[in-house]
PDB file of C-alpha atoms in Angstrom:
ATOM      1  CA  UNK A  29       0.000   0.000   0.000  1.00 33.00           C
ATOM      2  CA  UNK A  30       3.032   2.582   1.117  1.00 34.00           C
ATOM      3  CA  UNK A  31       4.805   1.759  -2.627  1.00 34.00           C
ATOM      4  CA  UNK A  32       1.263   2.322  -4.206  1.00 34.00           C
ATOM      5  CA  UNK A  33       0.769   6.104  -2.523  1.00 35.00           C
ATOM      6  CA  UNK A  34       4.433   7.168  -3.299  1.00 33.00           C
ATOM      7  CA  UNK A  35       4.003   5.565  -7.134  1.00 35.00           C
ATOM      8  CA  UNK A  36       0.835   8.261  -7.038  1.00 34.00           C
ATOM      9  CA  UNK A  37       2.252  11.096  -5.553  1.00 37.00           C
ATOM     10  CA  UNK A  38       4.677  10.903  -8.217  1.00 37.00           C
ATOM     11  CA  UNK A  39       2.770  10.957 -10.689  1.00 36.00           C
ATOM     12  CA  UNK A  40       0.751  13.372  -9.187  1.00 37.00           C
ATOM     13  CA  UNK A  41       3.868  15.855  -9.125  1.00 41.00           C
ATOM     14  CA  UNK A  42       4.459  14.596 -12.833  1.00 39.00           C
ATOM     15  CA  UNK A  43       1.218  16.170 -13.381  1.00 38.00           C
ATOM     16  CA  UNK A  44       1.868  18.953 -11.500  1.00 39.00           C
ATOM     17  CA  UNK A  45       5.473  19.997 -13.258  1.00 43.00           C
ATOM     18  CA  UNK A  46       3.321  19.082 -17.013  1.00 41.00           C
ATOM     19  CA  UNK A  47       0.724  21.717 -16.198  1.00 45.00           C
ATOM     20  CA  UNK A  48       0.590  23.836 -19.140  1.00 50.00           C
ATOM     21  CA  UNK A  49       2.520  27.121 -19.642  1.00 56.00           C
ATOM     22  CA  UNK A  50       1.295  30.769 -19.540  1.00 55.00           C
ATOM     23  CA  UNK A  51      -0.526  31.176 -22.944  1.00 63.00           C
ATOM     24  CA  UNK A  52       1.326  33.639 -25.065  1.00 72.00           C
ATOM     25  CA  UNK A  53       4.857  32.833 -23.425  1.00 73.00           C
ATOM     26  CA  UNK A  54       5.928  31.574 -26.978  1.00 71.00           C
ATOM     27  CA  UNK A  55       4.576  34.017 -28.892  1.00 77.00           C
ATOM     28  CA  UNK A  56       6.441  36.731 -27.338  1.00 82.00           C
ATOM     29  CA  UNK A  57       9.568  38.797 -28.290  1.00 84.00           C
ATOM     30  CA  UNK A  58      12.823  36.891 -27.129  1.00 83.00           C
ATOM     31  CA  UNK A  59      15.112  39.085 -25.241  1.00 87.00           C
ATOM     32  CA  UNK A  60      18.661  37.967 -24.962  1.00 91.00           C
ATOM     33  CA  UNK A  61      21.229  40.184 -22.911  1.00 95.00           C
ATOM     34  CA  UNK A  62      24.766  39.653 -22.582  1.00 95.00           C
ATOM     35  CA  UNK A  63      28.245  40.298 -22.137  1.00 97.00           C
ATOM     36  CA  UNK A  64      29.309  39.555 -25.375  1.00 97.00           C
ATOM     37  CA  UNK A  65      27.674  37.810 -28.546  1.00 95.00           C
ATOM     38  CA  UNK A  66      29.664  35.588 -31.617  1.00 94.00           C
ATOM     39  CA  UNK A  67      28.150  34.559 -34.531  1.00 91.00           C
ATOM     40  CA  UNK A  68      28.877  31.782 -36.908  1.00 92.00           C
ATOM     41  CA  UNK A  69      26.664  32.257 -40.239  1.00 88.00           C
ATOM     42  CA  UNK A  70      28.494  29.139 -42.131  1.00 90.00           C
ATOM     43  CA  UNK A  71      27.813  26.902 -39.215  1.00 90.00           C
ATOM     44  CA  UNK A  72      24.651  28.643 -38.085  1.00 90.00           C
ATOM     45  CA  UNK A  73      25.904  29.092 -34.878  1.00 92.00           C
ATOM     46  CA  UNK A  74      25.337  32.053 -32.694  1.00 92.00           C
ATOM     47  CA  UNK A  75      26.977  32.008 -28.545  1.00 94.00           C
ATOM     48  CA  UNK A  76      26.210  34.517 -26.315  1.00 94.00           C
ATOM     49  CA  UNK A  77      28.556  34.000 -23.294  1.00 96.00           C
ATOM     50  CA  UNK A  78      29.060  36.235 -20.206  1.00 96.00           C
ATOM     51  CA  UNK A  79      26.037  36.592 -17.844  1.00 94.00           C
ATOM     52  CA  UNK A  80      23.752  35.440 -20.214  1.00 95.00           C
ATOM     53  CA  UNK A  81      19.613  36.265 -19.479  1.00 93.00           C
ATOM     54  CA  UNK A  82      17.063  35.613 -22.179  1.00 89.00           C
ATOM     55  CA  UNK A  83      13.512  35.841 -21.215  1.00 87.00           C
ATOM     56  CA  UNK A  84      10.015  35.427 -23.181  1.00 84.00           C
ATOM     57  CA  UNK A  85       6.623  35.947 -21.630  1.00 85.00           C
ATOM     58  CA  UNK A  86       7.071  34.835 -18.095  1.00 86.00           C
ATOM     59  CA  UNK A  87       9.985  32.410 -19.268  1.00 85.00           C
ATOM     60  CA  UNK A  88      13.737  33.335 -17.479  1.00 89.00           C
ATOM     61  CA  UNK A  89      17.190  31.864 -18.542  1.00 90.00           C
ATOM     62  CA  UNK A  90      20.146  32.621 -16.687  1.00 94.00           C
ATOM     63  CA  UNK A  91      23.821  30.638 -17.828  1.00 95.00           C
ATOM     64  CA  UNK A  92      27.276  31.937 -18.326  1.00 96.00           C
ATOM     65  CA  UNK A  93      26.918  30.676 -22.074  1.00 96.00           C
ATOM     66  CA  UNK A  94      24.353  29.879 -24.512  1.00 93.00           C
ATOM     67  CA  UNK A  95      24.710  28.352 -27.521  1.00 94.00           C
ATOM     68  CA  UNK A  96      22.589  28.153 -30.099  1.00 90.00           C
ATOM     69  CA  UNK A  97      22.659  25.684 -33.475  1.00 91.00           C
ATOM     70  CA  UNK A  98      20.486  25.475 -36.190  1.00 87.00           C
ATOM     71  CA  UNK A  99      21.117  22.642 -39.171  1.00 81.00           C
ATOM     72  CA  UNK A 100      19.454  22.818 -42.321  1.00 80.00           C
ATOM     73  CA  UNK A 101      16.363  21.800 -42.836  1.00 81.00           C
ATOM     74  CA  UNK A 102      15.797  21.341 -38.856  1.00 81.00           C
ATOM     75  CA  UNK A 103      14.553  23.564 -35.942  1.00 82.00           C
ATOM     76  CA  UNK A 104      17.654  25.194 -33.736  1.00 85.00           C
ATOM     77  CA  UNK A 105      18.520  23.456 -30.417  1.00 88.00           C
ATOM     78  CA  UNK A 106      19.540  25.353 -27.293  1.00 89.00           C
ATOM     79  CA  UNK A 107      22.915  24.242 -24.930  1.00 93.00           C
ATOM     80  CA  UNK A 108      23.527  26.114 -21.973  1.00 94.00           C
ATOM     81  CA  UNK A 109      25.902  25.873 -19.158  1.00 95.00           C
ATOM     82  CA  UNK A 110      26.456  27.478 -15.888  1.00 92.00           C
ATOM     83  CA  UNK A 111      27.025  27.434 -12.172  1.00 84.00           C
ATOM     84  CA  UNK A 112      24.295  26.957 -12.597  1.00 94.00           C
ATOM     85  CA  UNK A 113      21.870  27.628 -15.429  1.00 94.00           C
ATOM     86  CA  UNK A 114      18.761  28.395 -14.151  1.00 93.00           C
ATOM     87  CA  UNK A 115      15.370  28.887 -15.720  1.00 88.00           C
ATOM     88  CA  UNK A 116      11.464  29.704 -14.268  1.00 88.00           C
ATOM     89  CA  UNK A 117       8.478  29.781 -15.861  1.00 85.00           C
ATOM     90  CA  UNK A 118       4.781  30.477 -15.046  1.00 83.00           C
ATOM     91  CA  UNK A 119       2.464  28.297 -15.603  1.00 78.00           C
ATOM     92  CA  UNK A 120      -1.688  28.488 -16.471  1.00 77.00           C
ATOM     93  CA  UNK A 121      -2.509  28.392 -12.586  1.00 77.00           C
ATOM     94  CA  UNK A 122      -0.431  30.579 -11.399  1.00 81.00           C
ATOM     95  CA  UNK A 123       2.412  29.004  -9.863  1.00 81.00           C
ATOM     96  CA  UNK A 124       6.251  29.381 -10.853  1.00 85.00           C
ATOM     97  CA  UNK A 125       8.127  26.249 -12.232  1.00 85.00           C
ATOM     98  CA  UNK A 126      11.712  26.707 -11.595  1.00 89.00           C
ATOM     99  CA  UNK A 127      14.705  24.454 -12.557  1.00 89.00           C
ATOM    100  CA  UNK A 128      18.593  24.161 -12.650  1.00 94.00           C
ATOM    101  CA  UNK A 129      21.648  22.091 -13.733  1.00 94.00           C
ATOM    102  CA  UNK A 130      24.758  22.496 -14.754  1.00 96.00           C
ATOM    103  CA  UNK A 131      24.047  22.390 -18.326  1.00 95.00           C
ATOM    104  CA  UNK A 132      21.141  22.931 -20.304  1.00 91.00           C
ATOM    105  CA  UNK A 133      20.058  20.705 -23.465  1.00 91.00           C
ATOM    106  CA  UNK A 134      16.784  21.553 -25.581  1.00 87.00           C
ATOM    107  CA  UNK A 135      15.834  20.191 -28.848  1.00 86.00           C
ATOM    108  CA  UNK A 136      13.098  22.616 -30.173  1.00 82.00           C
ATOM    109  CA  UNK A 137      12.839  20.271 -33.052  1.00 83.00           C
ATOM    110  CA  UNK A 138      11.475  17.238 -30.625  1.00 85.00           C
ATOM    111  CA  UNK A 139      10.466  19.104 -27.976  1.00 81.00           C
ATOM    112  CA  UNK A 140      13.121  17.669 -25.560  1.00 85.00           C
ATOM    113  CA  UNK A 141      14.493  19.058 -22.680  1.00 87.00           C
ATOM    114  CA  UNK A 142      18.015  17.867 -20.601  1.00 91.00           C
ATOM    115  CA  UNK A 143      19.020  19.336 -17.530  1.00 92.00           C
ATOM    116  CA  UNK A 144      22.078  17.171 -16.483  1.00 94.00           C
ATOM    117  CA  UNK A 145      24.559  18.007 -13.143  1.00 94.00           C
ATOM    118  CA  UNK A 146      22.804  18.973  -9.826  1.00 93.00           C
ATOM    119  CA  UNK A 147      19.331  18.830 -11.871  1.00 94.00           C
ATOM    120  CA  UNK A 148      16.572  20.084  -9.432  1.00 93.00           C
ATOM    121  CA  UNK A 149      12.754  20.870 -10.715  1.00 89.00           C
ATOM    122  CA  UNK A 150      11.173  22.946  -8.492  1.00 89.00           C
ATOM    123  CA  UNK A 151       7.477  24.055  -8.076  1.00 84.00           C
ATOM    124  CA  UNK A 152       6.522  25.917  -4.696  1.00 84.00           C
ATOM    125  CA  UNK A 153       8.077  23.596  -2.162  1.00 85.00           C
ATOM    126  CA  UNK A 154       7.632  20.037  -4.393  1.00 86.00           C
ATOM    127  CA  UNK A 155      10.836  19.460  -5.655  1.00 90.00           C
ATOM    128  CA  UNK A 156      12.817  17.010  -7.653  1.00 92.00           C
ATOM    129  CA  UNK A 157      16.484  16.216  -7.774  1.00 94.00           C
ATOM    130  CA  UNK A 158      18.525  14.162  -9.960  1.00 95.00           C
ATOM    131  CA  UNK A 159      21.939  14.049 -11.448  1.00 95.00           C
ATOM    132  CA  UNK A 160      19.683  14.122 -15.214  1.00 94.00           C
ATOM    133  CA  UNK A 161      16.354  14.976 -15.893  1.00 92.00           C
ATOM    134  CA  UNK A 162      14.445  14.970 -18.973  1.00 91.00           C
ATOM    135  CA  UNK A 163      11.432  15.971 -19.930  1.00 85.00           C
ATOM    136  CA  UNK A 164       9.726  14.974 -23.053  1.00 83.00           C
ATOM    137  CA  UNK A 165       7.470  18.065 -23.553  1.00 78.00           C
ATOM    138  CA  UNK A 166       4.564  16.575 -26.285  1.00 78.00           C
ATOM    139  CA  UNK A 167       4.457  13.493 -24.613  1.00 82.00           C
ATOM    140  CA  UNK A 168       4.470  15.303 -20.659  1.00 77.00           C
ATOM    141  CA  UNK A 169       7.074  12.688 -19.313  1.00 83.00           C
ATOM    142  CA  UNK A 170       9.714  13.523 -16.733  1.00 86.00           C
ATOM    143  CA  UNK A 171      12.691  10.999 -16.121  1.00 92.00           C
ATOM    144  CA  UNK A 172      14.885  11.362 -12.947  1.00 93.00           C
ATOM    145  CA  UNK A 173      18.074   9.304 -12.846  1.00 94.00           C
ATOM    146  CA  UNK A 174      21.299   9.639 -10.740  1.00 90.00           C
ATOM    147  CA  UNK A 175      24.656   8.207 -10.689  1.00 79.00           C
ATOM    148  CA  UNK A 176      25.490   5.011  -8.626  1.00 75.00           C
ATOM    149  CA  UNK A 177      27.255   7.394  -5.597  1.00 79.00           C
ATOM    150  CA  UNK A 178      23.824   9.094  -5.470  1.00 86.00           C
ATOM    151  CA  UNK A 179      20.161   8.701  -5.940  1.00 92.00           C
ATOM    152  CA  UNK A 180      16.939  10.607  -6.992  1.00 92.00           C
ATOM    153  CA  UNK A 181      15.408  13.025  -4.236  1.00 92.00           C
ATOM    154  CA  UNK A 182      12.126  13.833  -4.388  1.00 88.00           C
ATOM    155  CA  UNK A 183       9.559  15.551  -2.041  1.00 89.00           C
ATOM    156  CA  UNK A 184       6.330  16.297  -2.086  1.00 84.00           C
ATOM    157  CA  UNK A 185       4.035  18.832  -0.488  1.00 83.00           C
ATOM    158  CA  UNK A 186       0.341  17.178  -0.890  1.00 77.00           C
ATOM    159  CA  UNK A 187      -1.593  20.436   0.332  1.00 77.00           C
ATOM    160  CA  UNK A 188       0.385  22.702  -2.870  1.00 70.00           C
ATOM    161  CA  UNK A 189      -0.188  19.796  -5.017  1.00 60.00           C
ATOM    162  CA  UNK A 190      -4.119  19.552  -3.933  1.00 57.00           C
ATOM    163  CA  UNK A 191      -4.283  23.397  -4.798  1.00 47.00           C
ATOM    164  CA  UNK A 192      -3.118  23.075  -8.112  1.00 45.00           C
ATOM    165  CA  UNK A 193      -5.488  20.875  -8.990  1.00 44.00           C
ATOM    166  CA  UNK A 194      -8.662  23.515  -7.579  1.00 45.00           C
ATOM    167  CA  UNK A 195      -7.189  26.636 -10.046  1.00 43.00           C
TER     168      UNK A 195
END
């Protein structure tokens, strides 16, 4: 019975981290500030490096560097690293999303997201920590894993959860 309740409040947080994003986030202006900026056009690369902060909408990225690649015929992908990178979002209800790791690895093209090294999700005081995370955004799944020296951490905080579910 114990095993079945924490299989549930997992997936209950799984729900809770796949709630959708503030409407409009993507279709707002991207805003990327930094220390300095190189661009690549053969290799359609661009890195922005030193202090990097991009925000859209209610989205927030901050990383020493950002790089960003786009091959032809494909959508760009996004690799960041920091100490750490961080990023929060808003979501539909309300409530911040926040997450970190030591690098940063999105696909736009797939929709898949990496956060590898000292990965934490974060949403109010439910949290999740991991050595790597993804998260498969059009199919809302999360995967936690950790190296053999350490294992995945998470906690839950049933009243925040239960209030998500009433907005």
């Amino acid at each position: 019975m114990k095993l079945i309740k924490s299989i549930l409040a997992t997936a209950l947080l799984s729900v809770s981290f796949s709630a959708t994003a503030l409407k409009g986030d993507t279709d707002k202006p991207i805003n990327i500030d930094s220390g300095s900026q190189s661009l690549d056009m053969e290799n359609n690369v661009v890195v922005f490096s030193d202090n990097v902060v991009i925000t859209q909408g209610s989205i927030k990225i901050n990383a020493s560097k950002v790089t960003i690649t786009r091959q032809e015929g494909k959508k760009e992908t996004i690799d960041a690293s920091g100490a750490p990178v961080t990023f929060q979002q808003t979501l539909d209800n309300g409530k911040p999303v926040n997450g970190k790791g030591n690098s940063v690895h999105y696909d736009l093209g797939t929709e898949f997201l990496t956060l590898i090294g000292n990965a934490e999700l974060k949403q109010l005081d439910s949290f999740i920590k991991a050595e790597k995370i993804t998260y498969d955004v059009k199919k809302q799944q999360l995967k936690a894993t950790s190296g053999g020296k350490s294992r995945v951490k998470t906690v839950l905080i049933p009243s925040q959860l239960q209030d998500s579910k009433k907005k």
